[in-house]
Structure formats: C-alpha cells, structure tokens
C-alpha cells in the first residue's frame, strides 16, 4: 500500500493526504522552472533610468523560486498516526502528540475542509492529513481514528 493511503494494521492508523501532495510535487518544480526562466530574462535596462539588471538580480530571482518551492512543499508535511495510546498529528506548521484521554471526539463536520480533534478543554486541533478532497481516504481515516478512540475509552 502506498504511503499516502490509510494504513490500518495491528491497531495502528497512519494517514497522509493524497491529492495535496500530488499538486505540491507538480507545483514546486514548475515554480522553480518559472523563476529560473524569469531570471534568465532579466537583462538590460530596468526602465527609463540608467540602472541595469545584474547577475545578483538574476540569482535573487532564482532564489525566490527555490524559496517559493520550499514553502509549497511544506504542504506535503501533514500526517496523522494513531494507536491504542494516542494520536500524533503533524500539520503544515506544528505537531501534536495527544493521549486519547484528552480527546473528546474526532470531528469531520459537514462543510469542513479537514477533520479535527475536539479536546476535553474545548480546544480544536485541526487534522490536515484528513482532507475532504481525498474523499474515501479521509472517511476511512476518520472511521479508523474513531474506532481507536472508542476502544481507548474506559468501560462504564
């Protein structure tokens, strides 16, 4: 099974979004290529003044393309892993390692772009790895998280 699919074996759930990763891996090289071509085109006069584009301007433009690609690739980071002990969520920026005892419910509300974990202190932790655009992958992931959450609750 690919690493972007929901993996459920021996009480372990691991999900990475599929569609956003494909888009980012296409967009990042395209961005670098576009800025590289723009940097090649930077030559001659800057306008009506006496200033001209220099080699540093071209390198800066290419550097902006690499920086832009890096920012785009940050969106490939989201991942969620869960087991009987708890859930680990990694989003674009930041990560959470939560035991099931602090999680009230796993939410995927109608109209939401991604799932979230509602905590007992009324905080919401977004789970960007479970995105609505991934359809069945997201639904399977939410169901698997809910099953693990239910199994971790004390009987009574």
mmCIF file of C-alpha atoms in Angstrom:
data_model
loop_
_atom_site.group_PDB
_atom_site.id
_atom_site.type_symbol
_atom_site.label_atom_id
_atom_site.label_comp_id
_atom_site.label_asym_id
_atom_site.label_seq_id
_atom_site.Cartn_x
_atom_site.Cartn_y
_atom_site.Cartn_z
ATOM 1 C CA UNK A 1 0.000 0.000 0.000
ATOM 2 C CA UNK A 2 1.350 3.459 -0.806
ATOM 3 C CA UNK A 3 2.403 5.804 1.956
ATOM 4 C CA UNK A 4 -0.461 8.155 1.120
ATOM 5 C CA UNK A 5 -3.117 5.572 1.875
ATOM 6 C CA UNK A 6 -4.674 4.865 5.220
ATOM 7 C CA UNK A 7 -2.743 2.060 6.880
ATOM 8 C CA UNK A 8 -4.603 0.007 9.472
ATOM 9 C CA UNK A 9 -2.666 -2.899 10.862
ATOM 10 C CA UNK A 10 -2.374 -4.193 14.400
ATOM 11 C CA UNK A 11 -4.130 -1.182 15.896
ATOM 12 C CA UNK A 12 -2.061 1.411 14.041
ATOM 13 C CA UNK A 13 -3.583 4.087 11.831
ATOM 14 C CA UNK A 14 -1.339 6.154 9.573
ATOM 15 C CA UNK A 15 -2.745 8.621 7.035
ATOM 16 C CA UNK A 16 -1.164 11.171 4.728
ATOM 17 C CA UNK A 17 -3.218 13.264 2.310
ATOM 18 C CA UNK A 18 -3.058 12.202 -1.304
ATOM 19 C CA UNK A 19 -4.290 14.994 -3.573
ATOM 20 C CA UNK A 20 -2.480 17.956 -1.974
ATOM 21 C CA UNK A 21 0.818 16.054 -2.100
ATOM 22 C CA UNK A 22 0.439 15.394 -5.830
ATOM 23 C CA UNK A 23 -0.410 19.036 -6.502
ATOM 24 C CA UNK A 24 2.551 20.281 -4.449
ATOM 25 C CA UNK A 25 5.058 17.930 -6.105
ATOM 26 C CA UNK A 26 3.910 19.212 -9.502
ATOM 27 C CA UNK A 27 3.748 22.871 -8.483
ATOM 28 C CA UNK A 28 7.141 23.102 -6.726
ATOM 29 C CA UNK A 29 9.333 22.173 -9.744
ATOM 30 C CA UNK A 30 7.123 24.295 -12.005
ATOM 31 C CA UNK A 31 7.703 27.254 -9.696
ATOM 32 C CA UNK A 32 11.478 26.750 -9.723
ATOM 33 C CA UNK A 33 11.448 26.455 -13.526
ATOM 34 C CA UNK A 34 9.307 29.568 -13.959
ATOM 35 C CA UNK A 35 11.539 31.689 -11.723
ATOM 36 C CA UNK A 36 14.669 30.305 -13.403
ATOM 37 C CA UNK A 37 13.310 31.355 -16.791
ATOM 38 C CA UNK A 38 12.393 34.773 -15.387
ATOM 39 C CA UNK A 39 15.900 35.183 -14.027
ATOM 40 C CA UNK A 40 17.373 34.412 -17.441
ATOM 41 C CA UNK A 41 15.114 37.067 -18.928
ATOM 42 C CA UNK A 42 16.364 39.725 -16.508
ATOM 43 C CA UNK A 43 18.896 41.599 -18.560
ATOM 44 C CA UNK A 44 19.419 45.061 -19.856
ATOM 45 C CA UNK A 45 17.882 48.255 -18.563
ATOM 46 C CA UNK A 46 15.377 48.390 -15.711
ATOM 47 C CA UNK A 47 13.315 51.047 -17.414
ATOM 48 C CA UNK A 48 13.916 54.716 -18.246
ATOM 49 C CA UNK A 49 16.772 55.128 -15.762
ATOM 50 C CA UNK A 50 20.426 54.261 -16.089
ATOM 51 C CA UNK A 51 20.172 51.152 -13.876
ATOM 52 C CA UNK A 52 20.571 47.683 -15.357
ATOM 53 C CA UNK A 53 19.848 44.187 -14.110
ATOM 54 C CA UNK A 54 22.961 42.500 -12.719
ATOM 55 C CA UNK A 55 23.937 38.887 -12.051
ATOM 56 C CA UNK A 56 22.824 39.304 -8.410
ATOM 57 C CA UNK A 57 19.310 40.216 -9.555
ATOM 58 C CA UNK A 58 19.151 37.039 -11.604
ATOM 59 C CA UNK A 59 20.390 34.920 -8.690
ATOM 60 C CA UNK A 60 17.882 36.565 -6.360
ATOM 61 C CA UNK A 61 15.042 35.761 -8.758
ATOM 62 C CA UNK A 62 16.151 32.119 -8.962
ATOM 63 C CA UNK A 63 16.463 32.052 -5.164
ATOM 64 C CA UNK A 64 12.900 33.307 -4.834
ATOM 65 C CA UNK A 65 11.770 30.371 -6.966
ATOM 66 C CA UNK A 66 13.571 27.904 -4.697
ATOM 67 C CA UNK A 67 12.135 29.610 -1.609
ATOM 68 C CA UNK A 68 8.639 29.500 -3.110
ATOM 69 C CA UNK A 69 9.024 25.796 -3.894
ATOM 70 C CA UNK A 70 10.123 25.161 -0.302
ATOM 71 C CA UNK A 71 7.006 26.910 1.003
ATOM 72 C CA UNK A 72 4.793 24.901 -1.351
ATOM 73 C CA UNK A 73 6.430 21.647 -0.215
ATOM 74 C CA UNK A 74 5.565 22.469 3.407
ATOM 75 C CA UNK A 75 2.017 21.475 2.476
ATOM 76 C CA UNK A 76 3.208 17.886 1.969
ATOM 77 C CA UNK A 77 4.004 17.571 5.716
ATOM 78 C CA UNK A 78 0.566 16.758 7.179
ATOM 79 C CA UNK A 79 0.274 13.277 8.656
ATOM 80 C CA UNK A 80 -1.700 11.574 11.396
ATOM 81 C CA UNK A 81 -0.667 8.443 13.253
ATOM 82 C CA UNK A 82 -2.676 6.798 15.997
ATOM 83 C CA UNK A 83 -2.558 3.683 18.108
ATOM 84 C CA UNK A 84 -4.080 2.479 21.366
ATOM 85 C CA UNK A 85 -2.032 5.024 23.382
ATOM 86 C CA UNK A 86 -2.942 8.186 21.498
ATOM 87 C CA UNK A 87 -2.780 10.222 18.332
ATOM 88 C CA UNK A 88 0.092 12.121 16.749
ATOM 89 C CA UNK A 89 -0.852 14.913 14.360
ATOM 90 C CA UNK A 90 1.662 16.751 12.179
ATOM 91 C CA UNK A 91 0.294 19.751 10.291
ATOM 92 C CA UNK A 92 1.965 22.254 7.947
ATOM 93 C CA UNK A 93 3.456 24.078 10.924
ATOM 94 C CA UNK A 94 3.466 22.360 14.270
ATOM 95 C CA UNK A 95 2.679 18.949 15.662
ATOM 96 C CA UNK A 96 0.638 17.447 18.486
ATOM 97 C CA UNK A 97 1.102 14.252 20.476
ATOM 98 C CA UNK A 98 -2.107 13.627 22.401
ATOM 99 C CA UNK A 99 -3.204 10.708 24.562
ATOM 100 C CA UNK A 100 -6.755 9.515 23.913
ATOM 101 C CA UNK A 101 -7.748 10.624 27.428
ATOM 102 C CA UNK A 102 -7.651 14.307 26.381
ATOM 103 C CA UNK A 103 -9.628 13.773 23.152
ATOM 104 C CA UNK A 104 -13.402 14.156 23.466
ATOM 105 C CA UNK A 105 -14.251 13.263 19.863
ATOM 106 C CA UNK A 106 -12.943 13.025 16.301
ATOM 107 C CA UNK A 107 -14.906 15.513 14.189
ATOM 108 C CA UNK A 108 -15.376 15.821 10.451
ATOM 109 C CA UNK A 109 -18.264 18.252 10.193
ATOM 110 C CA UNK A 110 -20.266 18.746 7.021
ATOM 111 C CA UNK A 111 -18.698 21.608 5.095
ATOM 112 C CA UNK A 112 -15.325 21.307 6.853
ATOM 113 C CA UNK A 113 -12.222 21.137 4.693
ATOM 114 C CA UNK A 114 -10.490 18.761 7.115
ATOM 115 C CA UNK A 115 -11.099 16.726 10.246
ATOM 116 C CA UNK A 116 -10.346 17.934 13.743
ATOM 117 C CA UNK A 117 -9.938 16.576 17.233
ATOM 118 C CA UNK A 118 -12.154 18.125 19.886
ATOM 119 C CA UNK A 119 -10.391 18.090 23.231
ATOM 120 C CA UNK A 120 -11.971 17.998 26.695
ATOM 121 C CA UNK A 121 -10.875 21.618 27.289
ATOM 122 C CA UNK A 122 -12.957 22.654 24.235
ATOM 123 C CA UNK A 123 -9.924 23.228 22.010
ATOM 124 C CA UNK A 124 -9.996 22.011 18.412
ATOM 125 C CA UNK A 125 -6.867 20.507 16.869
ATOM 126 C CA UNK A 126 -7.013 20.518 13.062
ATOM 127 C CA UNK A 127 -6.016 17.271 11.352
ATOM 128 C CA UNK A 128 -4.882 18.467 7.918
ATOM 129 C CA UNK A 129 -3.989 14.926 6.858
ATOM 130 C CA UNK A 130 -7.694 14.091 6.616
ATOM 131 C CA UNK A 131 -8.926 16.451 3.892
ATOM 132 C CA UNK A 132 -12.316 16.398 2.223
ATOM 133 C CA UNK A 133 -10.712 16.378 -1.262
ATOM 134 C CA UNK A 134 -9.308 12.910 -0.544
ATOM 135 C CA UNK A 135 -12.857 11.562 -0.139
ATOM 136 C CA UNK A 136 -12.767 7.861 0.803
ATOM 137 C CA UNK A 137 -9.238 8.077 2.198
ATOM 138 C CA UNK A 138 -10.394 10.771 4.622
ATOM 139 C CA UNK A 139 -13.584 8.923 5.548
ATOM 140 C CA UNK A 140 -11.662 5.695 6.199
ATOM 141 C CA UNK A 141 -9.109 7.602 8.268
ATOM 142 C CA UNK A 142 -11.767 9.291 10.405
ATOM 143 C CA UNK A 143 -13.557 5.968 10.960
ATOM 144 C CA UNK A 144 -10.289 4.326 11.983
ATOM 145 C CA UNK A 145 -9.479 7.168 14.413
ATOM 146 C CA UNK A 146 -12.973 6.992 15.889
ATOM 147 C CA UNK A 147 -12.632 3.226 16.379
ATOM 148 C CA UNK A 148 -9.296 3.649 18.175
ATOM 149 C CA UNK A 149 -10.730 6.472 20.281
ATOM 150 C CA UNK A 150 -13.746 4.349 21.255
ATOM 151 C CA UNK A 151 -11.518 1.384 22.138
ATOM 152 C CA UNK A 152 -9.327 3.585 24.355
ATOM 153 C CA UNK A 153 -12.272 4.871 26.426
ATOM 154 C CA UNK A 154 -12.764 3.247 29.835
ATOM 155 C CA UNK A 155 -15.662 0.810 30.019
ATOM 156 C CA UNK A 156 -18.581 2.022 32.017
#
